[in-house]
XYZ file of N, CA and C in Angstrom:
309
model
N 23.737 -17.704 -72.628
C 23.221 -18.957 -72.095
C 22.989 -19.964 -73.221
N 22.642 -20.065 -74.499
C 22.026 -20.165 -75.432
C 23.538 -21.037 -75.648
N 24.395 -19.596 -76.595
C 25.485 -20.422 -76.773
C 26.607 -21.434 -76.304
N 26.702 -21.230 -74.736
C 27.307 -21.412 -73.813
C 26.668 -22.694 -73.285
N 25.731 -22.545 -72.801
C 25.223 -23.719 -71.802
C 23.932 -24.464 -72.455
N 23.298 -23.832 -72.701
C 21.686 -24.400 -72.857
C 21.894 -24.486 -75.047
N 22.967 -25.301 -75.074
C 23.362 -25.509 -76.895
C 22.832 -26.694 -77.302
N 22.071 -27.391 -76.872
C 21.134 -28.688 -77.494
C 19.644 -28.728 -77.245
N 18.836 -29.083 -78.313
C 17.595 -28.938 -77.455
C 17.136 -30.121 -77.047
N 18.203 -31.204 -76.053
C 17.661 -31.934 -75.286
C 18.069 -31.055 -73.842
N 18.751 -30.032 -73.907
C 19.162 -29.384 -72.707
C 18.376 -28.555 -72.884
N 17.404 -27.837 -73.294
C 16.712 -27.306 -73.637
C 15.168 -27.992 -72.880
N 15.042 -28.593 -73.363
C 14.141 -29.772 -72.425
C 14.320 -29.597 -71.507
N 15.466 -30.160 -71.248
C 16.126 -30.576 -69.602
C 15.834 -29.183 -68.497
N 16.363 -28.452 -69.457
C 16.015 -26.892 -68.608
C 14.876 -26.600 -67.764
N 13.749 -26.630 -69.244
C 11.997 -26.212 -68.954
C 11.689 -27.266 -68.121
N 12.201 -29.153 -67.860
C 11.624 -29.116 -67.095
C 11.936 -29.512 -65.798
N 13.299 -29.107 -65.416
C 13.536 -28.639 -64.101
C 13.157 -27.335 -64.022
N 13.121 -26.176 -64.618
C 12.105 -24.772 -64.620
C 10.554 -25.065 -64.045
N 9.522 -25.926 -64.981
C 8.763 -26.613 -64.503
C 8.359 -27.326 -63.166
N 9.789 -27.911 -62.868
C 9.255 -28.945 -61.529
C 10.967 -28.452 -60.798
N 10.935 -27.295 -60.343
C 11.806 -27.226 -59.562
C 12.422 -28.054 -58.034
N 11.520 -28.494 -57.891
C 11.844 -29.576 -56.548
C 12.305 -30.441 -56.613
N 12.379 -31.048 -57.941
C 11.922 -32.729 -58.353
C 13.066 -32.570 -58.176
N 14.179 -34.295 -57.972
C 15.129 -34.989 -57.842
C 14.893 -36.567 -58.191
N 15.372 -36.326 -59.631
C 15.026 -37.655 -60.484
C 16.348 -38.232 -60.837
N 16.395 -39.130 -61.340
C 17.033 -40.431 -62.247
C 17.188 -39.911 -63.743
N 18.176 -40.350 -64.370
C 18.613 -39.730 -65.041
C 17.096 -40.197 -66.217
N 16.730 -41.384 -65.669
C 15.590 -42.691 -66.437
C 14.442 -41.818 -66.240
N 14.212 -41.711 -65.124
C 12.665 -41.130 -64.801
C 12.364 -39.847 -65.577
N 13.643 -38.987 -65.741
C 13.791 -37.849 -66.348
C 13.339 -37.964 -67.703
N 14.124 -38.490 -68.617
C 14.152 -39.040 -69.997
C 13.079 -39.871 -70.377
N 12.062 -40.461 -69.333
C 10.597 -40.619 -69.353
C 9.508 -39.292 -69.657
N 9.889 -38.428 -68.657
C 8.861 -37.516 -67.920
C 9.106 -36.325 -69.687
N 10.402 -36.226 -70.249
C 10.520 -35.415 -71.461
C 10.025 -36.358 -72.861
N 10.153 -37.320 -72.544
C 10.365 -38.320 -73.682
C 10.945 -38.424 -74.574
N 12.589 -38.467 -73.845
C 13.636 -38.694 -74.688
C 14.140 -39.830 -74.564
N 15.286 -40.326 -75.076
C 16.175 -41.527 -74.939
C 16.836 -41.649 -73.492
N 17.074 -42.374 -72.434
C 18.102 -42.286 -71.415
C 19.857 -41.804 -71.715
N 19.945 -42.822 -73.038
C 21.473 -42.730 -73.427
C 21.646 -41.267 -74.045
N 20.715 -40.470 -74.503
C 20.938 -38.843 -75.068
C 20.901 -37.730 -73.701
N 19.845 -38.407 -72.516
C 19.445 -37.585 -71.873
C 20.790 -37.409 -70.934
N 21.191 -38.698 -70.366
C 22.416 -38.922 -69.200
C 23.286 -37.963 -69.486
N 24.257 -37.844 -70.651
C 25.316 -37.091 -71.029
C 24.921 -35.513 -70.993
N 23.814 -35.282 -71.671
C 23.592 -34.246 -71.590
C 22.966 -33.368 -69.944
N 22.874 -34.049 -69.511
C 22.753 -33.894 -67.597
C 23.663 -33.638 -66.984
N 24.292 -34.487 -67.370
C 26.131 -34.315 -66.645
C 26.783 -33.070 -67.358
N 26.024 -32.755 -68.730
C 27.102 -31.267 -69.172
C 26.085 -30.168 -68.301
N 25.180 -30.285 -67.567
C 24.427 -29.288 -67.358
C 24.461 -29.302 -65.794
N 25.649 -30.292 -65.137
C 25.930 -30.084 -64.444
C 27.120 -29.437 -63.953
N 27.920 -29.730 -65.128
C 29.154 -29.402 -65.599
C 29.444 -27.705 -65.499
N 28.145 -27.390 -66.102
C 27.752 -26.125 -66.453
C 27.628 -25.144 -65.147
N 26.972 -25.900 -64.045
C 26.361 -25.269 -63.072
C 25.018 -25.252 -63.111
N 24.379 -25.417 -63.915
C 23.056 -25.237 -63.698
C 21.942 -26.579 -62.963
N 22.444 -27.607 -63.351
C 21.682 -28.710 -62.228
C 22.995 -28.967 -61.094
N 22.867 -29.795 -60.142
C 23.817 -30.890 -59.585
C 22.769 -31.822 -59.313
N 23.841 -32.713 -58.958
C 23.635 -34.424 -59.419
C 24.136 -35.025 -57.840
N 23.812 -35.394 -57.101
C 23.747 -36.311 -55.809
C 23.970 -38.416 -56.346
N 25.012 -38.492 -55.546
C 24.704 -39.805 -55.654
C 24.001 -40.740 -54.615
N 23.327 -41.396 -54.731
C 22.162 -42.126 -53.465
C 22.391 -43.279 -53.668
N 22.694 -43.736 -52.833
C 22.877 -45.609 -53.309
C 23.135 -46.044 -54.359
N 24.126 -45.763 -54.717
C 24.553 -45.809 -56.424
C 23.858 -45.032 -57.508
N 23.102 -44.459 -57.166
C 22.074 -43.947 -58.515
C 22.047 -42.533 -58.296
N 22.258 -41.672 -59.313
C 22.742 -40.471 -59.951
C 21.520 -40.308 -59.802
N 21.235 -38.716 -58.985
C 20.215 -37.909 -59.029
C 20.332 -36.374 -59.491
N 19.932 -36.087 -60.321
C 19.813 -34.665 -60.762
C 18.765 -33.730 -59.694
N 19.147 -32.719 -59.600
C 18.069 -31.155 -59.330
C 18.717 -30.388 -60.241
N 17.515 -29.343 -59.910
C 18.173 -27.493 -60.176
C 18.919 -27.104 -59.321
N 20.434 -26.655 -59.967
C 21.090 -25.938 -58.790
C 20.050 -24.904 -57.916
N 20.694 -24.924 -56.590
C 20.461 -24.207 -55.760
C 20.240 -22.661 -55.880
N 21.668 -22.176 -56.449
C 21.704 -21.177 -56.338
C 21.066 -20.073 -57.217
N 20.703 -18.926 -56.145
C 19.535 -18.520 -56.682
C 20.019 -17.363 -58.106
N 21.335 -16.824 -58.305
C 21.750 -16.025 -59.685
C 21.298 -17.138 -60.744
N 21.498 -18.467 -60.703
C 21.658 -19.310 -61.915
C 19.668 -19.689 -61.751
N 19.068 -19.749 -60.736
C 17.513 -19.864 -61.130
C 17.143 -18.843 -61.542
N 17.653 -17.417 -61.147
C 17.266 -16.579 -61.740
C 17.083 -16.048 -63.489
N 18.774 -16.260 -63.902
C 18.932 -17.198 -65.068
C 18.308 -18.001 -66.060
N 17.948 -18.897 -65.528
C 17.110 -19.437 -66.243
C 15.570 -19.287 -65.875
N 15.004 -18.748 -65.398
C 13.838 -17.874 -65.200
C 13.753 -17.010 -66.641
N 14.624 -16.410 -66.541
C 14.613 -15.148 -67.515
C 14.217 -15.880 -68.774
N 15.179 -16.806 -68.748
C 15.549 -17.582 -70.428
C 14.365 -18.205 -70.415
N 13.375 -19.198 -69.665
C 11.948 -19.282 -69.847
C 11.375 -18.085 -70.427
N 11.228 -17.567 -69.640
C 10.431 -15.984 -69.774
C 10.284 -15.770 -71.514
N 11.644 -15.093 -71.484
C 11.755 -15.034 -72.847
C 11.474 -16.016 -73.905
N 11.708 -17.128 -73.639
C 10.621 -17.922 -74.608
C 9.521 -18.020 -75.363
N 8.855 -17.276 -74.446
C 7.160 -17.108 -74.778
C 7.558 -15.938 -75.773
N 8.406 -15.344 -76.501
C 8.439 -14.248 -77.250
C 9.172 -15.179 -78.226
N 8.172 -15.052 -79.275
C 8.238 -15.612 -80.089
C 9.290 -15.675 -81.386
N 9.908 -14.473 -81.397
C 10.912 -13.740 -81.913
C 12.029 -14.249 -81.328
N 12.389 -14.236 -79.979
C 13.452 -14.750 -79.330
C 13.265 -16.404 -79.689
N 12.683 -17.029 -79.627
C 12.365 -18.340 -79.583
C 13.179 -18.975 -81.082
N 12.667 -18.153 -82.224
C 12.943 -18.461 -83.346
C 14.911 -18.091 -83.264
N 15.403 -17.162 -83.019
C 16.782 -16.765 -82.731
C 17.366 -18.082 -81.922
N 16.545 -18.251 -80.810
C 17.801 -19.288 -79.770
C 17.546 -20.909 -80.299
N 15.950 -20.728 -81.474
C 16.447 -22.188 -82.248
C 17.165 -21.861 -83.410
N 17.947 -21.027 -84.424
C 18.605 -20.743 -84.994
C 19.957 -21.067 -84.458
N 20.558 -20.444 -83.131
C 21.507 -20.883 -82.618
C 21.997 -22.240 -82.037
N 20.938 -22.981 -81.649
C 20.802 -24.061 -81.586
C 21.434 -25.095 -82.229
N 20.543 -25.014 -83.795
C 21.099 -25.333 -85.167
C 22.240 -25.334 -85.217
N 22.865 -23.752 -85.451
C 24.043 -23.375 -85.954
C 25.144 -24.206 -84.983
N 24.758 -24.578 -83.593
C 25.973 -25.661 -83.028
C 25.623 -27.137 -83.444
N 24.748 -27.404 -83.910
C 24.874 -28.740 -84.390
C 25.473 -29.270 -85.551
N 26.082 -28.107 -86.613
C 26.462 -28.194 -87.582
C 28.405 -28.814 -87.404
């Protein structure tokens, strides 16, 4: 997941906080508020994480809405990858890998 999908830590963000607020169906704006990132870093990286499977994106009157995918293998998924977070050991590894794709 790490290497594959969840390889930036604005997707990383993005993850915990649709993990966080699983219901929500935001703007790519409201989103990139609620983390406090940039819009122009957050957008692209939404669309790869939709790309991915792990959110989809609805369009509503012109305006791009993100959720958490539906389906429940990929919440499960990233359940885990929360989970494991809190272990502090893992934490330090999947920001190592992190890194190592930004290079």
């Amino acid at each position: 997941l790490i290497q594959d999908r969840i390889n930036t830590f604005i997707k990383w963000d993005l993850i915990r906080f649709f993990h966080d607020n699983p219901h929500t169906s935001e703007t790519a704006e409201t989103i990139a508020r609620h983390i406090g990132r940039d819009v122009r870093t957050v957008e692209p990286e939404l669309l790869q994480l939709v790309r991915d499977g792990l959110l989809e994106m609805d369009n509503l009157t012109g305006l791009r809405i993100f959720t958490l995918a539906d389906d429940e293998p990929v919440r499960a998924l990233i359940d885990r990858f929360m989970a494991a977070c809190g272990d502090r050991q893992f934490r330090v590894k999947a920001i190592y890998h992190v890194i190592s794709n930004l290079r």
